[in-house]
């Protein structure tokens, strides 16, 4: 049964649906049919060696009614985590509102910038948990839920949800017989993320209890441990001891780290490159790197995002060439369709994570401006001597500087509207301290900072006025 059918049925028999789901959750029962999954194994394209398991992608087909039940529990747990700080650690991201990857990176950027202002050195150890959803032990998860004083009904529901699960594997038009699993949750399940975050919750509490100067940051299976002290050798020693505690905890809780994705980086302002290293419990040596890739953002030791912007520009250029091939075809699209393709395929890449790296840098602005101007010439099929301002008015696309500044202003307004206990709002201590909050007038007109392309009421007469001047 698809979601479209369920939505229509729900509108017809709304009371019956609400009664059935509420009774199932209150009676701690998850239907046996809903615990049967079909997993399809697909080959990733353009791979040389298909004997490695990592080059296969697994897609799980779940029952739609099962997804509705899981979504109800997942939303309830996420809401509980927001109002109760004990359920999840303060710096655990994802599967909660207003805790995206951009927020996680900005969290780190803020700490690095504060470190530079105090002439300290910040050292980060990046760890990656291997096969996240395959190592969630039921008994250990139930113990953690009991320790967190979760309601008995929810604990029994989770127990019923994870017990007696059956999967069917399909590969190359062949289907394997049903098989029971015990220490695994589905990656495509709505509730799997929040359950995994609860499962590793006490890892960060254990580290924080032994090291006051050490801070942790996690985004699902990406774990970062960092410490900021002036003495570099002391920093490395603290990280070594924290890594030992982390690996010991993972062994006791059936969790493994991917050693190939473990990285180390020093954030410092001076020119000298630090060559410190850390030796893990399995005798693996992690050397310091100049640049690391974390949550799709390239971070170098000076944190100027030079490499990240270069990689982003290369991605935009590749997408532009693909778009130009479509524009050069015989059945050329009209200007409106080409503009929509540009906004969908190009702007979505160039504007993503702007809040992290944009600081009014002229060198970055010139590169992005050239790409946008090239796209405008191609969309309008205009001469190279035509004014850029005229093309922007004709296509109704704002300048690149305006777009970048607009994204940052929107993010600033978003911060103002956050709850007081949000981790980003807590870090802006000057703006929200009791000393300054009385003097500030935060009654902002948010309509003033809307995207230029979305201001339909004011846009029509502005464009008309500019066109009249040109004629």
Short mmCIF file of C-alpha atoms in Angstrom, two decimals:
data_model
loop_
_atom_site.label_atom_id
_atom_site.label_comp_id
_atom_site.label_asym_id
_atom_site.label_seq_id
_atom_site.Cartn_x
_atom_site.Cartn_y
_atom_site.Cartn_z
CA UNK A 1 0.00 0.00 0.00
CA UNK A 2 1.55 3.33 -1.08
CA UNK A 3 1.51 6.62 0.84
CA UNK A 4 -0.93 8.16 -1.67
CA UNK A 5 -3.52 5.47 -0.86
CA UNK A 6 -2.86 5.78 2.89
CA UNK A 7 -3.39 9.56 2.78
CA UNK A 8 -6.76 9.18 1.07
CA UNK A 9 -7.85 6.42 3.43
CA UNK A 10 -6.72 8.50 6.43
CA UNK A 11 -8.96 11.39 5.37
CA UNK A 12 -11.91 8.99 5.13
CA UNK A 13 -11.45 7.03 8.38
CA UNK A 14 -9.33 9.44 10.44
CA UNK A 15 -10.63 8.33 13.85
CA UNK A 16 -9.98 4.64 13.17
CA UNK A 17 -6.39 5.33 12.09
CA UNK A 18 -5.67 7.41 15.21
CA UNK A 19 -7.24 4.79 17.46
CA UNK A 20 -5.31 1.87 15.90
CA UNK A 21 -1.90 3.53 16.11
CA UNK A 22 -2.45 4.85 19.64
CA UNK A 23 -3.54 1.37 20.83
CA UNK A 24 -0.53 -0.32 19.16
CA UNK A 25 1.92 2.08 20.84
CA UNK A 26 0.20 1.97 24.24
CA UNK A 27 0.12 -1.85 24.16
CA UNK A 28 3.83 -2.00 23.18
CA UNK A 29 3.18 -3.94 20.00
CA UNK A 30 4.74 -3.72 16.55
CA UNK A 31 3.11 -5.96 13.95
CA UNK A 32 5.09 -8.98 12.68
CA UNK A 33 4.35 -8.05 9.06
CA UNK A 34 5.93 -4.63 9.66
CA UNK A 35 9.12 -6.33 10.88
CA UNK A 36 9.72 -8.00 7.53
CA UNK A 37 12.14 -6.12 5.26
CA UNK A 38 13.20 -6.69 1.67
CA UNK A 39 16.74 -5.52 0.89
CA UNK A 40 17.86 -5.09 -2.69
CA UNK A 41 21.61 -5.12 -3.38
CA UNK A 42 22.67 -2.85 -6.24
CA UNK A 43 26.09 -2.44 -7.85
CA UNK A 44 27.61 1.02 -7.86
CA UNK A 45 28.43 2.12 -11.38
CA UNK A 46 31.92 2.72 -12.79
CA UNK A 47 33.78 0.53 -10.27
CA UNK A 48 36.78 -1.61 -11.21
CA UNK A 49 36.69 -4.32 -8.55
CA UNK A 50 33.29 -5.71 -7.54
CA UNK A 51 34.74 -8.18 -5.04
CA UNK A 52 34.73 -5.50 -2.30
CA UNK A 53 31.55 -5.23 -0.25
CA UNK A 54 31.69 -1.41 0.03
CA UNK A 55 30.95 -0.88 -3.66
CA UNK A 56 27.44 -2.33 -3.33
CA UNK A 57 24.46 -0.21 -2.31
CA UNK A 58 21.65 -1.74 -0.25
CA UNK A 59 18.11 -0.36 -0.57
CA UNK A 60 15.56 -1.46 2.02
CA UNK A 61 11.88 -1.73 1.08
CA UNK A 62 9.70 -1.11 4.13
CA UNK A 63 5.97 -1.30 4.72
CA UNK A 64 4.34 2.14 4.48
CA UNK A 65 2.14 1.54 7.53
CA UNK A 66 5.31 0.55 9.41
CA UNK A 67 6.94 3.86 8.38
CA UNK A 68 4.01 5.80 9.84
CA UNK A 69 4.38 4.04 13.22
CA UNK A 70 8.16 4.59 13.24
CA UNK A 71 7.73 8.26 12.33
CA UNK A 72 5.40 8.80 15.29
CA UNK A 73 7.95 7.33 17.73
CA UNK A 74 10.88 9.15 16.07
CA UNK A 75 9.14 12.54 16.31
CA UNK A 76 8.24 11.88 19.95
CA UNK A 77 11.86 10.98 20.82
CA UNK A 78 13.21 14.02 18.96
CA UNK A 79 10.82 16.29 20.82
CA UNK A 80 11.81 14.68 24.14
CA UNK A 81 15.49 15.22 23.30
CA UNK A 82 14.82 18.94 22.75
CA UNK A 83 13.07 19.51 26.07
CA UNK A 84 15.22 17.06 28.05
CA UNK A 85 19.01 17.52 27.82
CA UNK A 86 19.65 14.13 29.46
CA UNK A 87 18.35 12.06 26.55
CA UNK A 88 21.10 13.11 24.11
CA UNK A 89 24.43 14.82 24.53
CA UNK A 90 24.58 18.57 23.97
CA UNK A 91 26.74 18.32 20.81
CA UNK A 92 25.04 15.35 19.14
CA UNK A 93 23.63 16.43 15.77
CA UNK A 94 21.12 15.12 13.23
CA UNK A 95 17.59 13.72 13.56
CA UNK A 96 16.59 16.82 15.48
CA UNK A 97 15.27 20.11 14.16
CA UNK A 98 17.79 22.94 13.61
CA UNK A 99 20.82 20.64 13.99
CA UNK A 100 22.13 20.23 10.44
CA UNK A 101 25.60 19.55 9.09
CA UNK A 102 26.13 23.29 8.49
CA UNK A 103 25.39 23.98 12.16
CA UNK A 104 27.88 21.31 13.21
CA UNK A 105 30.66 22.81 11.06
CA UNK A 106 29.84 26.33 12.26
CA UNK A 107 30.13 25.02 15.81
CA UNK A 108 33.71 23.96 15.09
CA UNK A 109 34.53 27.16 13.16
CA UNK A 110 33.38 29.26 16.12
CA UNK A 111 35.61 27.35 18.55
CA UNK A 112 38.62 27.63 16.20
CA UNK A 113 38.15 31.38 15.81
CA UNK A 114 37.81 31.83 19.56
CA UNK A 115 41.00 29.79 19.96
CA UNK A 116 42.89 32.04 17.52
CA UNK A 117 41.77 35.16 19.39
CA UNK A 118 43.32 33.69 22.57
CA UNK A 119 46.57 32.57 20.82
CA UNK A 120 45.83 28.91 21.51
CA UNK A 121 46.19 25.83 19.32
CA UNK A 122 43.24 23.56 18.61
CA UNK A 123 43.90 19.92 17.69
CA UNK A 124 41.09 17.77 16.25
CA UNK A 125 40.86 13.99 16.03
CA UNK A 126 38.27 12.84 13.49
CA UNK A 127 36.82 9.33 13.89
CA UNK A 128 34.25 7.47 11.81
CA UNK A 129 32.06 4.69 13.23
CA UNK A 130 32.04 1.70 10.92
CA UNK A 131 28.74 0.18 9.74
CA UNK A 132 26.60 2.30 12.01
CA UNK A 133 23.28 0.46 12.01
CA UNK A 134 24.74 -3.06 11.95
CA UNK A 135 26.13 -2.89 15.50
CA UNK A 136 23.17 -1.82 17.65
CA UNK A 137 22.83 -4.54 20.29
CA UNK A 138 19.28 -4.88 21.63
CA UNK A 139 20.23 -5.72 25.25
CA UNK A 140 22.65 -2.81 25.48
CA UNK A 141 20.12 -0.38 23.97
CA UNK A 142 17.43 -1.46 26.45
CA UNK A 143 19.87 -0.91 29.36
CA UNK A 144 20.60 2.60 28.13
CA UNK A 145 16.88 3.43 27.77
CA UNK A 146 16.21 2.18 31.30
CA UNK A 147 19.14 4.23 32.62
CA UNK A 148 17.73 7.34 30.90
CA UNK A 149 14.35 6.65 32.63
CA UNK A 150 12.39 6.38 29.40
CA UNK A 151 8.75 5.31 29.79
CA UNK A 152 8.11 1.58 30.07
CA UNK A 153 5.70 1.58 27.11
CA UNK A 154 8.34 3.03 24.81
CA UNK A 155 11.04 0.60 26.02
CA UNK A 156 8.74 -2.36 25.40
CA UNK A 157 7.82 -0.97 21.96
CA UNK A 158 11.51 -0.66 20.98
CA UNK A 159 12.10 -4.19 22.26
CA UNK A 160 9.21 -5.49 20.14
CA UNK A 161 10.42 -3.41 17.16
CA UNK A 162 13.94 -4.90 17.18
CA UNK A 163 13.03 -8.49 18.11
CA UNK A 164 12.21 -11.22 15.57
CA UNK A 165 13.06 -9.09 12.56
CA UNK A 166 13.19 -10.89 9.21
CA UNK A 167 14.94 -9.80 6.02
CA UNK A 168 14.83 -11.01 2.42
CA UNK A 169 17.84 -10.35 0.18
CA UNK A 170 17.47 -9.78 -3.57
CA UNK A 171 20.48 -9.70 -5.90
CA UNK A 172 20.85 -10.27 -9.66
CA UNK A 173 17.19 -11.34 -10.08
CA UNK A 174 17.61 -13.90 -7.31
CA UNK A 175 15.98 -13.89 -3.91
CA UNK A 176 17.30 -15.49 -0.74
CA UNK A 177 15.12 -17.18 1.85
CA UNK A 178 13.98 -15.15 4.85
CA UNK A 179 16.60 -14.77 7.57
CA UNK A 180 16.28 -13.57 11.17
CA UNK A 181 18.54 -10.78 12.46
CA UNK A 182 19.21 -9.73 16.07
CA UNK A 183 21.87 -6.94 16.20
CA UNK A 184 20.80 -4.73 13.34
CA UNK A 185 18.36 -1.94 12.53
CA UNK A 186 17.36 -0.78 9.07
CA UNK A 187 19.28 2.20 7.68
CA UNK A 188 16.17 3.49 5.89
CA UNK A 189 14.02 3.41 9.00
CA UNK A 190 12.79 6.71 10.48
CA UNK A 191 13.64 5.67 14.03
CA UNK A 192 17.08 4.18 13.33
CA UNK A 193 18.99 7.49 13.55
CA UNK A 194 17.59 8.60 16.90
CA UNK A 195 18.07 5.10 18.36
CA UNK A 196 21.72 5.08 17.28
CA UNK A 197 22.31 8.53 18.78
CA UNK A 198 20.86 7.29 22.07
CA UNK A 199 23.01 4.15 21.79
CA UNK A 200 26.30 6.13 21.71
CA UNK A 201 25.10 8.85 24.07
CA UNK A 202 27.19 7.80 27.12
CA UNK A 203 30.43 7.71 25.11
CA UNK A 204 30.62 11.52 25.15
CA UNK A 205 29.57 11.76 28.80
CA UNK A 206 32.38 9.39 29.76
CA UNK A 207 34.99 11.40 27.83
CA UNK A 208 33.73 14.73 29.16
CA UNK A 209 33.82 13.49 32.76
CA UNK A 210 37.56 12.69 32.60
CA UNK A 211 38.79 15.60 30.48
CA UNK A 212 37.39 19.06 31.22
CA UNK A 213 39.28 20.81 28.39
CA UNK A 214 38.22 18.23 25.81
CA UNK A 215 35.14 18.87 23.68
CA UNK A 216 33.28 16.46 21.44
CA UNK A 217 31.12 16.92 18.37
CA UNK A 218 29.22 14.20 16.52
CA UNK A 219 27.06 14.02 13.42
CA UNK A 220 25.61 10.47 13.28
CA UNK A 221 28.73 8.30 12.81
CA UNK A 222 31.20 11.20 12.37
CA UNK A 223 32.83 11.87 15.75
CA UNK A 224 35.22 14.73 16.44
CA UNK A 225 37.31 15.17 19.58
CA UNK A 226 39.20 18.43 19.98
CA UNK A 227 41.12 20.24 22.70
CA UNK A 228 42.49 23.79 22.86
CA UNK A 229 45.48 24.49 25.10
CA UNK A 230 48.61 26.56 24.45
CA UNK A 231 50.90 23.60 25.11
CA UNK A 232 50.83 21.44 21.95
CA UNK A 233 52.35 18.37 23.58
CA UNK A 234 49.72 18.53 26.31
CA UNK A 235 46.98 18.69 23.67
CA UNK A 236 48.28 15.57 21.94
CA UNK A 237 48.56 13.70 25.25
CA UNK A 238 44.94 14.52 26.15
CA UNK A 239 43.73 13.33 22.73
CA UNK A 240 45.71 10.07 23.06
CA UNK A 241 44.09 9.29 26.41
CA UNK A 242 40.66 10.24 25.07
CA UNK A 243 41.18 7.97 22.05
CA UNK A 244 42.04 5.06 24.38
CA UNK A 245 38.83 5.57 26.37
CA UNK A 246 36.83 5.85 23.13
CA UNK A 247 38.20 2.62 21.65
CA UNK A 248 37.74 0.77 24.94
CA UNK A 249 34.09 1.88 25.08
CA UNK A 250 33.48 0.76 21.48
CA UNK A 251 34.87 -2.71 22.18
CA UNK A 252 32.54 -3.13 25.17
CA UNK A 253 29.48 -1.96 23.19
CA UNK A 254 29.91 -3.89 19.91
CA UNK A 255 30.86 -0.75 17.94
CA UNK A 256 33.83 -0.39 15.60
CA UNK A 257 35.72 2.57 14.15
CA UNK A 258 36.88 2.76 10.55
CA UNK A 259 40.64 3.26 10.96
CA UNK A 260 41.09 4.31 7.32
CA UNK A 261 38.88 7.36 7.92
CA UNK A 262 40.60 8.46 11.15
CA UNK A 263 42.32 11.84 10.68
CA UNK A 264 44.17 14.46 12.69
CA UNK A 265 44.50 18.19 12.04
CA UNK A 266 46.01 21.18 13.88
CA UNK A 267 44.31 24.56 13.59
CA UNK A 268 46.92 27.25 14.19
CA UNK A 269 47.57 30.78 12.98
CA UNK A 270 51.37 30.66 12.68
CA UNK A 271 53.17 29.53 9.53
CA UNK A 272 55.05 26.59 11.03
CA UNK A 273 53.46 23.22 10.21
CA UNK A 274 53.03 20.88 13.16
CA UNK A 275 53.96 17.24 12.63
CA UNK A 276 52.39 15.70 15.72
CA UNK A 277 50.84 12.21 15.56
CA UNK A 278 48.64 9.91 17.63
CA UNK A 279 49.02 6.13 18.06
CA UNK A 280 45.72 4.28 18.56
CA UNK A 281 45.19 1.09 20.57
CA UNK A 282 45.56 -1.06 17.44
CA UNK A 283 49.04 0.49 16.86
CA UNK A 284 47.74 2.57 13.95
CA UNK A 285 49.58 5.88 13.53
CA UNK A 286 47.49 8.94 12.62
CA UNK A 287 49.62 11.78 11.28
CA UNK A 288 48.57 15.40 11.14
CA UNK A 289 47.12 16.56 7.81
CA UNK A 290 47.08 19.97 6.16
CA UNK A 291 43.46 19.60 5.04
CA UNK A 292 40.59 17.24 5.95
CA UNK A 293 37.11 16.66 4.49
CA UNK A 294 34.43 16.67 7.20
CA UNK A 295 30.68 16.78 6.55
CA UNK A 296 31.29 17.74 2.88
CA UNK A 297 33.40 20.75 3.88
CA UNK A 298 37.16 21.02 3.27
CA UNK A 299 38.92 22.34 6.39
CA UNK A 300 42.56 23.44 6.23
CA UNK A 301 44.77 24.29 9.19
CA UNK A 302 44.39 28.07 8.72
CA UNK A 303 40.63 27.69 8.24
CA UNK A 304 40.46 30.11 5.29
CA UNK A 305 38.36 27.63 3.20
CA UNK A 306 40.56 28.18 0.16
CA UNK A 307 40.51 24.51 -0.88
CA UNK A 308 36.79 24.21 -0.17
CA UNK A 309 35.95 27.15 -2.45
CA UNK A 310 38.21 25.77 -5.20
CA UNK A 311 36.46 22.38 -5.06
CA UNK A 312 33.04 24.07 -5.07
CA UNK A 313 33.98 26.14 -8.14
CA UNK A 314 35.17 23.02 -9.96
CA UNK A 315 31.82 21.36 -9.22
CA UNK A 316 29.92 24.40 -10.50
CA UNK A 317 32.02 24.45 -13.70
CA UNK A 318 31.22 20.78 -14.38
CA UNK A 319 27.51 21.42 -13.91
CA UNK A 320 27.68 24.51 -16.13
CA UNK A 321 29.26 22.53 -18.97
CA UNK A 322 26.50 19.94 -18.71
CA UNK A 323 23.92 22.73 -18.76
CA UNK A 324 25.57 24.39 -21.77
CA UNK A 325 25.37 21.12 -23.72
CA UNK A 326 21.61 21.15 -23.17
CA UNK A 327 21.39 24.79 -24.22
CA UNK A 328 23.36 24.13 -27.44
CA UNK A 329 20.99 21.41 -28.60
CA UNK A 330 18.69 21.83 -31.61
CA UNK A 331 15.53 21.93 -29.49
CA UNK A 332 16.85 24.81 -27.35
CA UNK A 333 14.78 25.65 -24.25
CA UNK A 334 13.25 29.05 -23.66
CA UNK A 335 14.79 31.62 -21.31
CA UNK A 336 12.42 30.83 -18.45
CA UNK A 337 13.24 27.09 -18.49
CA UNK A 338 17.00 27.72 -18.74
CA UNK A 339 16.83 30.13 -15.82
CA UNK A 340 14.98 27.51 -13.77
CA UNK A 341 17.65 24.93 -14.62
CA UNK A 342 20.36 27.38 -13.57
CA UNK A 343 18.70 28.09 -10.22
CA UNK A 344 18.08 24.39 -9.59
CA UNK A 345 21.41 22.89 -10.68
CA UNK A 346 23.95 25.69 -10.23
CA UNK A 347 22.68 28.04 -7.51
CA UNK A 348 21.87 25.14 -5.20
CA UNK A 349 25.58 24.16 -5.31
CA UNK A 350 27.12 27.63 -5.10
CA UNK A 351 24.81 28.84 -2.29
CA UNK A 352 25.13 25.74 -0.10
CA UNK A 353 27.16 26.24 3.13
CA UNK A 354 27.79 29.92 2.23
CA UNK A 355 27.27 30.80 5.92
CA UNK A 356 30.44 28.87 6.76
CA UNK A 357 33.03 30.33 4.38
CA UNK A 358 31.72 33.69 3.07
CA UNK A 359 33.54 36.69 4.63
CA UNK A 360 33.29 39.31 1.84
CA UNK A 361 36.45 38.01 0.20
CA UNK A 362 37.01 39.71 -3.16
CA UNK A 363 38.98 36.81 -4.63
CA UNK A 364 36.12 34.34 -3.95
CA UNK A 365 33.52 36.81 -5.20
CA UNK A 366 35.31 37.39 -8.52
CA UNK A 367 35.41 33.64 -9.27
CA UNK A 368 31.71 33.08 -8.61
CA UNK A 369 30.77 36.29 -10.43
CA UNK A 370 32.57 35.13 -13.59
CA UNK A 371 30.67 31.84 -13.55
CA UNK A 372 27.31 33.58 -13.12
CA UNK A 373 28.07 36.10 -15.88
CA UNK A 374 28.98 33.26 -18.25
CA UNK A 375 25.69 31.55 -17.45
CA UNK A 376 23.72 34.77 -18.04
CA UNK A 377 25.31 35.28 -21.46
CA UNK A 378 24.45 31.71 -22.38
CA UNK A 379 20.86 31.89 -21.10
CA UNK A 380 20.07 35.10 -23.02
CA UNK A 381 22.29 34.16 -25.98
CA UNK A 382 23.58 37.74 -25.76
CA UNK A 383 26.74 39.51 -26.97
CA UNK A 384 29.76 39.56 -24.69
CA UNK A 385 29.70 43.36 -24.67
CA UNK A 386 26.22 43.54 -23.13
CA UNK A 387 26.06 45.03 -19.64
CA UNK A 388 25.89 42.57 -16.76
CA UNK A 389 23.31 44.68 -14.89
CA UNK A 390 21.02 44.63 -17.92
CA UNK A 391 21.23 40.82 -18.14
CA UNK A 392 20.52 40.43 -14.42
CA UNK A 393 17.40 42.58 -14.77
CA UNK A 394 16.27 40.70 -17.88
CA UNK A 395 16.66 37.25 -16.29
CA UNK A 396 15.56 38.53 -12.84
CA UNK A 397 18.59 37.13 -11.02
CA UNK A 398 20.35 39.21 -8.37
CA UNK A 399 24.10 39.80 -8.30
CA UNK A 400 26.38 37.19 -6.77
CA UNK A 401 27.41 39.45 -3.88
CA UNK A 402 23.76 40.12 -3.04
CA UNK A 403 23.00 36.38 -3.08
CA UNK A 404 25.89 35.52 -0.75
CA UNK A 405 25.12 38.34 1.68
CA UNK A 406 21.43 37.43 1.62
CA UNK A 407 22.18 33.86 2.71
CA UNK A 408 24.22 35.13 5.66
CA UNK A 409 21.52 37.63 6.68
CA UNK A 410 18.85 34.93 6.55
CA UNK A 411 21.00 32.73 8.76
CA UNK A 412 21.47 35.59 11.24
CA UNK A 413 17.69 36.07 11.45
CA UNK A 414 17.31 32.31 11.91
CA UNK A 415 19.69 32.47 14.90
CA UNK A 416 17.62 35.26 16.48
CA UNK A 417 14.50 33.08 16.31
CA UNK A 418 16.19 30.04 17.93
CA UNK A 419 15.35 28.76 21.38
CA UNK A 420 17.54 29.93 24.25
CA UNK A 421 18.92 26.45 24.93
CA UNK A 422 20.10 25.90 21.34
CA UNK A 423 23.86 25.31 21.13
CA UNK A 424 24.42 28.00 18.45
CA UNK A 425 22.51 30.64 20.39
CA UNK A 426 24.47 29.82 23.54
CA UNK A 427 27.74 30.43 21.70
CA UNK A 428 26.73 33.98 20.77
CA UNK A 429 27.08 35.00 24.39
CA UNK A 430 27.51 38.78 23.81
CA UNK A 431 24.31 39.18 21.79
CA UNK A 432 22.10 37.19 24.17
CA UNK A 433 23.63 37.97 27.55
CA UNK A 434 21.38 39.65 30.09
CA UNK A 435 23.66 42.69 30.02
CA UNK A 436 22.90 43.48 26.36
CA UNK A 437 19.50 41.90 25.73
CA UNK A 438 17.61 44.85 27.24
CA UNK A 439 19.34 47.41 25.02
CA UNK A 440 18.88 45.45 21.78
CA UNK A 441 15.77 45.81 19.69
CA UNK A 442 15.28 42.37 18.07
CA UNK A 443 11.90 43.17 16.49
CA UNK A 444 13.29 42.77 12.98
CA UNK A 445 11.28 43.05 9.78
CA UNK A 446 12.07 39.63 8.30
CA UNK A 447 10.35 40.50 5.01
CA UNK A 448 13.12 43.01 4.39
CA UNK A 449 15.67 40.18 4.11
CA UNK A 450 13.73 37.85 1.83
CA UNK A 451 15.39 36.46 -1.28
CA UNK A 452 15.27 38.97 -4.14
CA UNK A 453 13.77 36.33 -6.45
CA UNK A 454 10.98 35.59 -3.95
CA UNK A 455 9.79 39.19 -3.44
CA UNK A 456 7.05 38.94 -6.05
CA UNK A 457 5.17 42.03 -4.90
CA UNK A 458 8.08 44.44 -5.21
CA UNK A 459 9.89 42.69 -8.05
CA UNK A 460 7.41 43.40 -10.87
CA UNK A 461 7.45 47.20 -10.67
CA UNK A 462 11.24 47.32 -10.11
CA UNK A 463 11.93 45.29 -13.25
CA UNK A 464 9.42 47.32 -15.24
CA UNK A 465 10.97 50.57 -14.07
CA UNK A 466 14.50 49.42 -15.02
CA UNK A 467 13.34 48.22 -18.45
CA UNK A 468 11.63 51.58 -19.10
CA UNK A 469 14.87 53.37 -18.34
CA UNK A 470 16.80 51.16 -20.76
CA UNK A 471 14.32 51.76 -23.59
#
